[in-house]
Amino acid sequence: ITFPYIIFISLVSMAGGILNTIGKLIVNAFTPDCLNISFILGALFFADYFNQPAYVLAWSVFVGGILQLMFQIPFLKQIGCIPKLDFNFKEDGVWKTSHVGYERTDVAITSNTANFNLASHLDGLGKSRGTRPQMVNITISGAYVYSASTTAALSLDGFSPIGGTIPHRVRILVKPNGNIIGMSGSAGLKSTQSGTGGIGGNGADAIKLGTGVELYIENYGIIAGGGGGGGGGGFPAQGESGTGGAGGVGAGWNNSAFVSESSSSRIGAYGDSALGIHGGNGGRLGQLGSGAGGYNDDSDSGQNVANPGTHYSQYAESGDGGLPGSAIKGYDASRVSFINTGSVFGDSAFKLKA
């Protein structure tokens, strides 16, 4: 007699959780009284109909379970939360996934780390990324995750959806003193009349997102690709001899240190002699490097010409600026969610690049 009460009280508990969530606390608080009322009415009016008094209590439990559920139903209707049975196990012709057994890994990066590759890291831990979906939390605190080469500072490449449909999930928390920084573009070399100024080097990406990964970013630090290097100046004046100026390096990670946007290393050098083309400035974080341009006049300082700061050099025998790295390369809005954007730097054409 009392066994169905298990079903009723389970539904009552679920409904009570829904009602508590939206603030209808009184409804859930009064619901148990329905069971007490069932006991009282059963003892007063139906005890004489049973040979053994225990039976009236058993039936009161059964009826009380129904009364509790029926009492909550009107309030569930008010908020449009009446549960419905659904025996359709497909959605758009595809079987629904009811449970996914993710394999979890927590990664804490607290010291400067070059070219962190998540796939290689998980393989080293013996994780089953080829057969089980991965759920990874990466926390970066008090450190630079940087690129020491043209590859990304933090690579999420090398993953495939499990079974072709179930993605891996990665959450990156960058704390206020954490950074994900691409390599800075190298400076374009200066040249004499017999040569051409070098093109500024390209900056590297901060994050490389591969297929099969859903990415969640909570950023309170800095995420940026390296700035492009400045173009090197040449010496296009005929019948003269001299040398142009070297370009500046882009902002980002350079060799063993971070080059900030205010660093003098970003500033292109003037030509070594009059009429030598000035080197271009290195780009800010995630920004294009400037091409070589401008010069000092050999006879009249009033005719000196400043570098126009364009990406492409407007002068013969001089180098263009380098391209910047992206904050996220392989960006797909359907697979990237920013919980907190923070400082994500870059040129609008390169910052979040597919």
PDB file of N, CA and C in Angstrom, residues 188-269:
ATOM      1  N   GLY A 188      63.351  44.349 -38.554  1.00  0.00           N
ATOM      2  CA  GLY A 188      63.890  44.309 -39.912  1.00  0.00           C
ATOM      3  C   GLY A 188      65.299  44.877 -39.941  1.00  0.00           C
ATOM      4  N   LEU A 189      66.200  44.245 -40.682  1.00  0.00           N
ATOM      5  CA  LEU A 189      67.596  44.679 -40.722  1.00  0.00           C
ATOM      6  C   LEU A 189      67.760  45.916 -41.608  1.00  0.00           C
ATOM      7  N   LYS A 190      68.676  46.770 -41.199  1.00  0.00           N
ATOM      8  CA  LYS A 190      68.984  47.950 -42.009  1.00  0.00           C
ATOM      9  C   LYS A 190      69.849  47.542 -43.200  1.00  0.00           C
ATOM     10  N   SER A 191      69.928  48.438 -44.179  1.00  0.00           N
ATOM     11  CA  SER A 191      70.687  48.091 -45.385  1.00  0.00           C
ATOM     12  C   SER A 191      71.394  49.317 -45.957  1.00  0.00           C
ATOM     13  N   THR A 192      72.435  49.046 -46.707  1.00  0.00           N
ATOM     14  CA  THR A 192      73.137  50.101 -47.451  1.00  0.00           C
ATOM     15  C   THR A 192      72.503  50.221 -48.833  1.00  0.00           C
ATOM     16  N   GLN A 193      73.079  51.082 -49.665  1.00  0.00           N
ATOM     17  CA  GLN A 193      72.529  51.316 -50.994  1.00  0.00           C
ATOM     18  C   GLN A 193      72.532  50.050 -51.845  1.00  0.00           C
ATOM     19  N   SER A 194      73.447  49.169 -51.563  1.00  0.00           N
ATOM     20  CA  SER A 194      73.559  47.977 -52.407  1.00  0.00           C
ATOM     21  C   SER A 194      72.535  46.904 -52.036  1.00  0.00           C
ATOM     22  N   GLY A 195      71.761  47.127 -50.978  1.00  0.00           N
ATOM     23  CA  GLY A 195      70.803  46.113 -50.552  1.00  0.00           C
ATOM     24  C   GLY A 195      69.437  46.709 -50.287  1.00  0.00           C
ATOM     25  N   THR A 196      68.577  45.913 -49.674  1.00  0.00           N
ATOM     26  CA  THR A 196      67.213  46.335 -49.336  1.00  0.00           C
ATOM     27  C   THR A 196      66.964  46.070 -47.858  1.00  0.00           C
ATOM     28  N   GLY A 197      66.345  47.017 -47.206  1.00  0.00           N
ATOM     29  CA  GLY A 197      66.032  46.859 -45.796  1.00  0.00           C
ATOM     30  C   GLY A 197      65.147  45.635 -45.568  1.00  0.00           C
ATOM     31  N   GLY A 198      65.363  44.962 -44.452  1.00  0.00           N
ATOM     32  CA  GLY A 198      64.631  43.727 -44.186  1.00  0.00           C
ATOM     33  C   GLY A 198      63.196  43.961 -43.747  1.00  0.00           C
ATOM     34  N   ILE A 199      62.353  43.002 -44.070  1.00  0.00           N
ATOM     35  CA  ILE A 199      60.952  43.031 -43.637  1.00  0.00           C
ATOM     36  C   ILE A 199      60.896  42.641 -42.159  1.00  0.00           C
ATOM     37  N   GLY A 200      60.063  43.329 -41.388  1.00  0.00           N
ATOM     38  CA  GLY A 200      59.906  42.982 -39.981  1.00  0.00           C
ATOM     39  C   GLY A 200      59.336  41.577 -39.829  1.00  0.00           C
ATOM     40  N   GLY A 201      59.771  40.854 -38.787  1.00  0.00           N
ATOM     41  CA  GLY A 201      59.276  39.497 -38.560  1.00  0.00           C
ATOM     42  C   GLY A 201      57.840  39.492 -38.063  1.00  0.00           C
ATOM     43  N   ASN A 202      57.148  38.390 -38.293  1.00  0.00           N
ATOM     44  CA  ASN A 202      55.763  38.250 -37.837  1.00  0.00           C
ATOM     45  C   ASN A 202      55.722  37.831 -36.366  1.00  0.00           C
ATOM     46  N   GLY A 203      54.743  38.328 -35.633  1.00  0.00           N
ATOM     47  CA  GLY A 203      54.536  37.900 -34.262  1.00  0.00           C
ATOM     48  C   GLY A 203      53.852  36.535 -34.220  1.00  0.00           C
ATOM     49  N   ALA A 204      53.981  35.839 -33.099  1.00  0.00           N
ATOM     50  CA  ALA A 204      53.365  34.518 -32.941  1.00  0.00           C
ATOM     51  C   ALA A 204      52.053  34.641 -32.163  1.00  0.00           C
ATOM     52  N   ASP A 205      51.214  33.607 -32.264  1.00  0.00           N
ATOM     53  CA  ASP A 205      49.897  33.598 -31.636  1.00  0.00           C
ATOM     54  C   ASP A 205      50.009  33.302 -30.139  1.00  0.00           C
ATOM     55  N   ALA A 206      49.013  33.774 -29.391  1.00  0.00           N
ATOM     56  CA  ALA A 206      48.944  33.456 -27.968  1.00  0.00           C
ATOM     57  C   ALA A 206      48.310  32.077 -27.763  1.00  0.00           C
ATOM     58  N   ILE A 207      47.110  31.867 -28.310  1.00  0.00           N
ATOM     59  CA  ILE A 207      46.389  30.602 -28.151  1.00  0.00           C
ATOM     60  C   ILE A 207      46.051  30.046 -29.523  1.00  0.00           C
ATOM     61  N   LYS A 208      46.299  28.763 -29.711  1.00  0.00           N
ATOM     62  CA  LYS A 208      45.899  28.082 -30.948  1.00  0.00           C
ATOM     63  C   LYS A 208      44.788  27.096 -30.593  1.00  0.00           C
ATOM     64  N   LEU A 209      43.610  27.339 -31.148  1.00  0.00           N
ATOM     65  CA  LEU A 209      42.458  26.477 -30.875  1.00  0.00           C
ATOM     66  C   LEU A 209      42.265  25.501 -32.024  1.00  0.00           C
ATOM     67  N   GLY A 210      42.344  24.219 -31.711  1.00  0.00           N
ATOM     68  CA  GLY A 210      42.107  23.197 -32.718  1.00  0.00           C
ATOM     69  C   GLY A 210      40.650  22.769 -32.739  1.00  0.00           C
ATOM     70  N   THR A 211      40.310  21.893 -33.662  1.00  0.00           N
ATOM     71  CA  THR A 211      38.953  21.358 -33.724  1.00  0.00           C
ATOM     72  C   THR A 211      38.737  20.395 -32.558  1.00  0.00           C
ATOM     73  N   GLY A 212      37.492  20.200 -32.202  1.00  0.00           N
ATOM     74  CA  GLY A 212      37.173  19.237 -31.153  1.00  0.00           C
ATOM     75  C   GLY A 212      37.280  19.773 -29.748  1.00  0.00           C
ATOM     76  N   VAL A 213      37.510  21.098 -29.579  1.00  0.00           N
ATOM     77  CA  VAL A 213      37.658  21.677 -28.244  1.00  0.00           C
ATOM     78  C   VAL A 213      36.668  22.830 -28.073  1.00  0.00           C
ATOM     79  N   GLU A 214      35.938  22.800 -26.960  1.00  0.00           N
ATOM     80  CA  GLU A 214      35.160  23.954 -26.531  1.00  0.00           C
ATOM     81  C   GLU A 214      35.990  24.700 -25.492  1.00  0.00           C
ATOM     82  N   LEU A 215      36.152  26.004 -25.685  1.00  0.00           N
ATOM     83  CA  LEU A 215      37.052  26.791 -24.848  1.00  0.00           C
ATOM     84  C   LEU A 215      36.272  27.827 -24.043  1.00  0.00           C
ATOM     85  N   TYR A 216      36.549  27.871 -22.739  1.00  0.00           N
ATOM     86  CA  TYR A 216      35.943  28.848 -21.836  1.00  0.00           C
ATOM     87  C   TYR A 216      37.073  29.650 -21.196  1.00  0.00           C
ATOM     88  N   ILE A 217      37.015  30.973 -21.354  1.00  0.00           N
ATOM     89  CA  ILE A 217      38.112  31.827 -20.890  1.00  0.00           C
ATOM     90  C   ILE A 217      37.621  32.786 -19.814  1.00  0.00           C
ATOM     91  N   GLU A 218      38.298  32.760 -18.678  1.00  0.00           N
ATOM     92  CA  GLU A 218      38.069  33.741 -17.616  1.00  0.00           C
ATOM     93  C   GLU A 218      39.391  34.477 -17.424  1.00  0.00           C
ATOM     94  N   ASN A 219      39.464  35.671 -17.973  1.00  0.00           N
ATOM     95  CA  ASN A 219      40.743  36.373 -18.084  1.00  0.00           C
ATOM     96  C   ASN A 219      40.765  37.649 -17.248  1.00  0.00           C
ATOM     97  N   TYR A 220      41.722  37.699 -16.323  1.00  0.00           N
ATOM     98  CA  TYR A 220      41.947  38.910 -15.536  1.00  0.00           C
ATOM     99  C   TYR A 220      43.374  39.419 -15.758  1.00  0.00           C
ATOM    100  N   GLY A 221      44.091  38.780 -16.653  1.00  0.00           N
ATOM    101  CA  GLY A 221      45.454  39.190 -16.976  1.00  0.00           C
ATOM    102  C   GLY A 221      45.525  39.719 -18.394  1.00  0.00           C
ATOM    103  N   ILE A 222      46.492  39.221 -19.170  1.00  0.00           N
ATOM    104  CA  ILE A 222      46.684  39.676 -20.548  1.00  0.00           C
ATOM    105  C   ILE A 222      46.778  38.465 -21.466  1.00  0.00           C
ATOM    106  N   ILE A 223      46.034  38.513 -22.565  1.00  0.00           N
ATOM    107  CA  ILE A 223      46.154  37.533 -23.643  1.00  0.00           C
ATOM    108  C   ILE A 223      46.399  38.318 -24.921  1.00  0.00           C
ATOM    109  N   ALA A 224      47.514  38.071 -25.579  1.00  0.00           N
ATOM    110  CA  ALA A 224      47.837  38.849 -26.781  1.00  0.00           C
ATOM    111  C   ALA A 224      48.859  38.131 -27.640  1.00  0.00           C
ATOM    112  N   GLY A 225      48.705  38.278 -28.930  1.00  0.00           N
ATOM    113  CA  GLY A 225      49.726  37.825 -29.859  1.00  0.00           C
ATOM    114  C   GLY A 225      50.877  38.814 -29.870  1.00  0.00           C
ATOM    115  N   GLY A 226      52.012  38.379 -30.378  1.00  0.00           N
ATOM    116  CA  GLY A 226      53.158  39.269 -30.476  1.00  0.00           C
ATOM    117  C   GLY A 226      52.968  40.315 -31.558  1.00  0.00           C
ATOM    118  N   GLY A 227      53.483  41.504 -31.305  1.00  0.00           N
ATOM    119  CA  GLY A 227      53.413  42.552 -32.319  1.00  0.00           C
ATOM    120  C   GLY A 227      54.376  42.287 -33.462  1.00  0.00           C
ATOM    121  N   GLY A 228      54.027  42.751 -34.651  1.00  0.00           N
ATOM    122  CA  GLY A 228      54.912  42.599 -35.795  1.00  0.00           C
ATOM    123  C   GLY A 228      56.157  43.460 -35.658  1.00  0.00           C
ATOM    124  N   GLY A 229      57.279  42.989 -36.191  1.00  0.00           N
ATOM    125  CA  GLY A 229      58.511  43.768 -36.142  1.00  0.00           C
ATOM    126  C   GLY A 229      58.480  44.945 -37.111  1.00  0.00           C
ATOM    127  N   GLY A 230      59.267  45.969 -36.806  1.00  0.00           N
ATOM    128  CA  GLY A 230      59.348  47.117 -37.699  1.00  0.00           C
ATOM    129  C   GLY A 230      60.257  46.836 -38.888  1.00  0.00           C
ATOM    130  N   GLY A 231      59.922  47.418 -40.047  1.00  0.00           N
ATOM    131  CA  GLY A 231      60.726  47.223 -41.249  1.00  0.00           C
ATOM    132  C   GLY A 231      62.061  47.941 -41.177  1.00  0.00           C
ATOM    133  N   GLY A 232      63.096  47.352 -41.780  1.00  0.00           N
ATOM    134  CA  GLY A 232      64.421  47.961 -41.810  1.00  0.00           C
ATOM    135  C   GLY A 232      64.545  48.969 -42.945  1.00  0.00           C
ATOM    136  N   GLY A 233      65.250  50.054 -42.680  1.00  0.00           N
ATOM    137  CA  GLY A 233      65.418  51.098 -43.679  1.00  0.00           C
ATOM    138  C   GLY A 233      66.574  50.825 -44.633  1.00  0.00           C
ATOM    139  N   GLY A 234      66.399  51.227 -45.855  1.00  0.00           N
ATOM    140  CA  GLY A 234      67.462  51.134 -46.857  1.00  0.00           C
ATOM    141  C   GLY A 234      68.065  52.507 -47.112  1.00  0.00           C
ATOM    142  N   PHE A 235      68.843  52.600 -48.206  1.00  0.00           N
ATOM    143  CA  PHE A 235      69.467  53.868 -48.585  1.00  0.00           C
ATOM    144  C   PHE A 235      69.292  54.031 -50.093  1.00  0.00           C
ATOM    145  N   PRO A 236      68.116  54.577 -50.488  1.00  0.00           N
ATOM    146  CA  PRO A 236      67.807  54.626 -51.916  1.00  0.00           C
ATOM    147  C   PRO A 236      68.415  55.815 -52.670  1.00  0.00           C
ATOM    148  N   ALA A 237      69.099  56.743 -51.959  1.00  0.00           N
ATOM    149  CA  ALA A 237      69.635  57.925 -52.643  1.00  0.00           C
ATOM    150  C   ALA A 237      70.741  57.527 -53.610  1.00  0.00           C
ATOM    151  N   GLN A 238      70.628  57.987 -54.850  1.00  0.00           N
ATOM    152  CA  GLN A 238      71.627  57.662 -55.860  1.00  0.00           C
ATOM    153  C   GLN A 238      72.827  58.614 -55.751  1.00  0.00           C
ATOM    154  N   GLY A 239      73.989  58.067 -55.976  1.00  0.00           N
ATOM    155  CA  GLY A 239      75.200  58.873 -55.955  1.00  0.00           C
ATOM    156  C   GLY A 239      75.680  59.224 -54.560  1.00  0.00           C
ATOM    157  N   GLU A 240      75.027  58.667 -53.551  1.00  0.00           N
ATOM    158  CA  GLU A 240      75.437  58.902 -52.163  1.00  0.00           C
ATOM    159  C   GLU A 240      75.759  57.559 -51.523  1.00  0.00           C
ATOM    160  N   SER A 241      76.373  57.602 -50.380  1.00  0.00           N
ATOM    161  CA  SER A 241      76.631  56.367 -49.638  1.00  0.00           C
ATOM    162  C   SER A 241      76.121  56.538 -48.216  1.00  0.00           C
ATOM    163  N   GLY A 242      75.581  55.493 -47.660  1.00  0.00           N
ATOM    164  CA  GLY A 242      75.051  55.566 -46.293  1.00  0.00           C
ATOM    165  C   GLY A 242      74.271  54.309 -45.962  1.00  0.00           C
ATOM    166  N   THR A 243      73.617  54.366 -44.841  1.00  0.00           N
ATOM    167  CA  THR A 243      72.893  53.190 -44.336  1.00  0.00           C
ATOM    168  C   THR A 243      71.583  53.633 -43.705  1.00  0.00           C
ATOM    169  N   GLY A 244      70.549  52.829 -43.910  1.00  0.00           N
ATOM    170  CA  GLY A 244      69.261  53.094 -43.262  1.00  0.00           C
ATOM    171  C   GLY A 244      69.287  52.655 -41.805  1.00  0.00           C
ATOM    172  N   GLY A 245      68.142  52.774 -41.139  1.00  0.00           N
ATOM    173  CA  GLY A 245      68.042  52.401 -39.734  1.00  0.00           C
ATOM    174  C   GLY A 245      67.334  51.062 -39.559  1.00  0.00           C
ATOM    175  N   ALA A 246      67.726  50.339 -38.513  1.00  0.00           N
ATOM    176  CA  ALA A 246      67.082  49.055 -38.223  1.00  0.00           C
ATOM    177  C   ALA A 246      65.689  49.274 -37.644  1.00  0.00           C
ATOM    178  N   GLY A 247      64.812  48.324 -37.876  1.00  0.00           N
ATOM    179  CA  GLY A 247      63.472  48.401 -37.302  1.00  0.00           C
ATOM    180  C   GLY A 247      63.473  48.040 -35.821  1.00  0.00           C
ATOM    181  N   GLY A 248      62.355  48.291 -35.168  1.00  0.00           N
ATOM    182  CA  GLY A 248      62.204  47.906 -33.763  1.00  0.00           C
ATOM    183  C   GLY A 248      61.536  46.541 -33.659  1.00  0.00           C
ATOM    184  N   VAL A 249      61.718  45.880 -32.526  1.00  0.00           N
ATOM    185  CA  VAL A 249      61.063  44.583 -32.320  1.00  0.00           C
ATOM    186  C   VAL A 249      59.618  44.832 -31.879  1.00  0.00           C
ATOM    187  N   GLY A 250      58.758  43.885 -32.174  1.00  0.00           N
ATOM    188  CA  GLY A 250      57.379  44.012 -31.734  1.00  0.00           C
ATOM    189  C   GLY A 250      57.250  43.752 -30.242  1.00  0.00           C
ATOM    190  N   ALA A 251      56.167  44.263 -29.639  1.00  0.00           N
ATOM    191  CA  ALA A 251      55.894  43.952 -28.237  1.00  0.00           C
ATOM    192  C   ALA A 251      55.539  42.467 -28.123  1.00  0.00           C
ATOM    193  N   GLY A 252      55.915  41.861 -27.021  1.00  0.00           N
ATOM    194  CA  GLY A 252      55.678  40.432 -26.840  1.00  0.00           C
ATOM    195  C   GLY A 252      56.885  39.778 -26.200  1.00  0.00           C
ATOM    196  N   TRP A 253      56.964  38.453 -26.322  1.00  0.00           N
ATOM    197  CA  TRP A 253      58.094  37.737 -25.724  1.00  0.00           C
ATOM    198  C   TRP A 253      59.245  37.695 -26.713  1.00  0.00           C
ATOM    199  N   ASN A 254      60.389  38.197 -26.269  1.00  0.00           N
ATOM    200  CA  ASN A 254      61.550  38.265 -27.146  1.00  0.00           C
ATOM    201  C   ASN A 254      62.747  37.648 -26.443  1.00  0.00           C
ATOM    202  N   ASN A 255      63.238  36.541 -26.982  1.00  0.00           N
ATOM    203  CA  ASN A 255      64.358  35.803 -26.382  1.00  0.00           C
ATOM    204  C   ASN A 255      63.996  35.327 -24.972  1.00  0.00           C
ATOM    205  N   SER A 256      64.440  36.032 -23.946  1.00  0.00           N
ATOM    206  CA  SER A 256      64.196  35.561 -22.582  1.00  0.00           C
ATOM    207  C   SER A 256      63.420  36.558 -21.743  1.00  0.00           C
ATOM    208  N   ALA A 257      62.814  37.546 -22.372  1.00  0.00           N
ATOM    209  CA  ALA A 257      62.137  38.583 -21.593  1.00  0.00           C
ATOM    210  C   ALA A 257      60.930  39.128 -22.361  1.00  0.00           C
ATOM    211  N   PHE A 258      60.064  39.763 -21.618  1.00  0.00           N
ATOM    212  CA  PHE A 258      58.872  40.384 -22.191  1.00  0.00           C
ATOM    213  C   PHE A 258      59.202  41.799 -22.631  1.00  0.00           C
ATOM    214  N   VAL A 259      58.874  42.118 -23.884  1.00  0.00           N
ATOM    215  CA  VAL A 259      59.054  43.475 -24.405  1.00  0.00           C
ATOM    216  C   VAL A 259      57.714  44.183 -24.289  1.00  0.00           C
ATOM    217  N   SER A 260      57.648  45.174 -23.416  1.00  0.00           N
ATOM    218  CA  SER A 260      56.387  45.881 -23.203  1.00  0.00           C
ATOM    219  C   SER A 260      56.142  46.890 -24.319  1.00  0.00           C
ATOM    220  N   GLU A 261      54.932  47.416 -24.342  1.00  0.00           N
ATOM    221  CA  GLU A 261      54.591  48.398 -25.374  1.00  0.00           C
ATOM    222  C   GLU A 261      55.352  49.702 -25.187  1.00  0.00           C
ATOM    223  N   SER A 262      55.826  49.959 -23.972  1.00  0.00           N
ATOM    224  CA  SER A 262      56.566  51.197 -23.713  1.00  0.00           C
ATOM    225  C   SER A 262      58.078  51.017 -23.837  1.00  0.00           C
ATOM    226  N   SER A 263      58.510  49.826 -24.207  1.00  0.00           N
ATOM    227  CA  SER A 263      59.942  49.557 -24.296  1.00  0.00           C
ATOM    228  C   SER A 263      60.594  50.319 -25.446  1.00  0.00           C
ATOM    229  N   SER A 264      61.806  50.811 -25.203  1.00  0.00           N
ATOM    230  CA  SER A 264      62.551  51.506 -26.258  1.00  0.00           C
ATOM    231  C   SER A 264      62.974  50.550 -27.369  1.00  0.00           C
ATOM    232  N   SER A 265      62.936  49.244 -27.105  1.00  0.00           N
ATOM    233  CA  SER A 265      63.303  48.268 -28.134  1.00  0.00           C
ATOM    234  C   SER A 265      62.320  48.258 -29.289  1.00  0.00           C
ATOM    235  N   ARG A 266      61.114  48.794 -29.071  1.00  0.00           N
ATOM    236  CA  ARG A 266      60.110  48.850 -30.134  1.00  0.00           C
ATOM    237  C   ARG A 266      60.391  49.973 -31.136  1.00  0.00           C
ATOM    238  N   ILE A 267      61.207  50.935 -30.763  1.00  0.00           N
ATOM    239  CA  ILE A 267      61.380  52.134 -31.583  1.00  0.00           C
ATOM    240  C   ILE A 267      62.427  51.891 -32.667  1.00  0.00           C
ATOM    241  N   GLY A 268      62.024  52.116 -33.907  1.00  0.00           N
ATOM    242  CA  GLY A 268      62.954  51.968 -35.020  1.00  0.00           C
ATOM    243  C   GLY A 268      64.066  53.002 -34.966  1.00  0.00           C
ATOM    244  N   ALA A 269      65.249  52.610 -35.424  1.00  0.00           N
ATOM    245  CA  ALA A 269      66.404  53.518 -35.392  1.00  0.00           C
ATOM    246  C   ALA A 269      66.396  54.448 -36.601  1.00  0.00           C
TER     247      ALA A 269
END
